[in-house]
Coordinates of C-alpha atoms in Angstrom, one line a residue:
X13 CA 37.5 34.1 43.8
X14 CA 37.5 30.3 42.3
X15 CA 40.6 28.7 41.9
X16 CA 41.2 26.0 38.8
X17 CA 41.0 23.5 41.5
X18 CA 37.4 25.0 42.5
X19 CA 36.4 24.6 39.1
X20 CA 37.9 21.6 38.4
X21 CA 35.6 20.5 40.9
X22 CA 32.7 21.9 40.2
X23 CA 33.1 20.8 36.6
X24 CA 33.5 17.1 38.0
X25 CA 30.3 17.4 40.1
X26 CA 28.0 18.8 37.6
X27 CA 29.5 16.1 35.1
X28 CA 28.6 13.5 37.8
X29 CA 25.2 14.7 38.3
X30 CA 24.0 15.1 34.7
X31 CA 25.7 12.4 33.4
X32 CA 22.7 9.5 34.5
X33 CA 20.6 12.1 32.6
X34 CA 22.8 12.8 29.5
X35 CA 23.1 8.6 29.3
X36 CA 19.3 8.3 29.4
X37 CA 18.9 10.7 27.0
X38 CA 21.0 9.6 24.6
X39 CA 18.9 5.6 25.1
X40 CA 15.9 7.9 24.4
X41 CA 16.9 9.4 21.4
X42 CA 18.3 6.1 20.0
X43 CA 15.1 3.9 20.7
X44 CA 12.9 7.0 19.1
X45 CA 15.5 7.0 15.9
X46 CA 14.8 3.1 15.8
X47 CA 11.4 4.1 15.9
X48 CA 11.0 6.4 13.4
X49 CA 13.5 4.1 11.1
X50 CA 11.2 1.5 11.6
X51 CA 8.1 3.1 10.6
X52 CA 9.3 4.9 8.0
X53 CA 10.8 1.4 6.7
X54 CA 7.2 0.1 6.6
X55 CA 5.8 3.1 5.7
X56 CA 7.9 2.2 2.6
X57 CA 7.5 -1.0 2.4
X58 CA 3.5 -0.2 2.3
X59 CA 3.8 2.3 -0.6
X60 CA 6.4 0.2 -2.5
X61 CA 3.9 -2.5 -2.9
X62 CA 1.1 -0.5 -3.1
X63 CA 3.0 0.8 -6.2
X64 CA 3.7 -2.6 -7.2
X65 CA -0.3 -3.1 -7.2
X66 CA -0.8 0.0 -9.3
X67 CA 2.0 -1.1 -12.1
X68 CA 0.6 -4.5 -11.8
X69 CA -3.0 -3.9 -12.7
X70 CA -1.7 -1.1 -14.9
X71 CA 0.4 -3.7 -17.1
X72 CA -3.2 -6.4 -16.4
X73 CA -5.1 -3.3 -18.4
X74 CA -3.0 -2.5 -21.4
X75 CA -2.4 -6.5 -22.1
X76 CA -6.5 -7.3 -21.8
X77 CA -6.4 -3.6 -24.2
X78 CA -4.4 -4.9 -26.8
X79 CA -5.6 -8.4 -26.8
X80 CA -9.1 -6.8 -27.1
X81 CA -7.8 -4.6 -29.8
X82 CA -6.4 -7.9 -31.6
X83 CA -9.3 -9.6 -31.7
X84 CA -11.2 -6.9 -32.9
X85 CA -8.8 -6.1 -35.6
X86 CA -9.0 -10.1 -36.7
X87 CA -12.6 -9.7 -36.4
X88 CA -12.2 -7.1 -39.0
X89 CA -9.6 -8.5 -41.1
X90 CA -12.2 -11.9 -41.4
X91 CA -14.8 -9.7 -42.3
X92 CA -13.2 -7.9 -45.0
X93 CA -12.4 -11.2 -46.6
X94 CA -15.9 -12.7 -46.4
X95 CA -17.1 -9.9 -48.0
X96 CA -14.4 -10.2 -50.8
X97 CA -15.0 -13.9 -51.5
X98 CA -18.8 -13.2 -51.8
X99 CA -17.6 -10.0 -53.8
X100 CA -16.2 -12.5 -56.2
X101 CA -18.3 -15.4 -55.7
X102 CA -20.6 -12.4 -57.5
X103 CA -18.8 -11.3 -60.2
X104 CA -18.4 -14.8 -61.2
X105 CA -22.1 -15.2 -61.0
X106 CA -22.5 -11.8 -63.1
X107 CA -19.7 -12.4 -65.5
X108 CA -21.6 -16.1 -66.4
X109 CA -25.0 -14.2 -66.7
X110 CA -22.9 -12.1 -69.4
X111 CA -21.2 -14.8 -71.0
X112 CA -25.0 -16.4 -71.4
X113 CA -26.5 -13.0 -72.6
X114 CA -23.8 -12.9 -74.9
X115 CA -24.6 -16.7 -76.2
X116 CA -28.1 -15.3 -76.8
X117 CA -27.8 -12.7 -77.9
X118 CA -25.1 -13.8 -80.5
X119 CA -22.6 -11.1 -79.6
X120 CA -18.9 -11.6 -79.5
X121 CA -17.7 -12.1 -75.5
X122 CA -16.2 -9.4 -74.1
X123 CA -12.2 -9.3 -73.6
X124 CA -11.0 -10.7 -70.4
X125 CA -8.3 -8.9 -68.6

């Protein structure tokens, strides 16, 4: 049967001999945490600014949208009011062909508003 001593002994041996092992494993298992951290990191990194990218042109595309959309709606609004002042430049020209009709006719003008 083993005495304390005996496994005292034993326990200091096996220590001894596993220990080189135990130490290298422990390098090994901090060098492949590094590497993982590391790649991960980058691996971050990459889709960080590749989201960057994406937000970036997203932002690019709604400002060239709403400036388009601007310069259509001025496009419009310039538009509208040509076609108003020759709207009016028309009535005037209708309203003097009335006023004349009027004189030769010898009727009373019509009541302005």
């Amino acid at each position: 049967m083993l005495t304390k001593n005996d496994l005292s002994q034993i326990k200091t041996v096996v220590q001894k001999a596993i220990l080189p092992e135990i130490k290298a494993l422990k390098q090994s298992t901090k060098k492949d945490i590094k590497t993982l951290e590391t790649g991960l990191e980058a691996k971050f990194e990459t889709g960080l600014k590749g989201l960057e990218t994406r937000v970036n042109n997203r932002i690019e595309n709604f400002k060239t949208e709403i400036i388009e959309g601007i310069e259509e709606s001025e496009m419009e609004i310039i538009a509208t009011v040509d076609k108003h002042k020759a709207d009016k430049e028309i009535v005037g020209v209708l309203e003097k062909r009335v006023v004349r009709l009027e004189d030769n006719a010898g009727l009373s003008p019509l009541p302005t508003q």
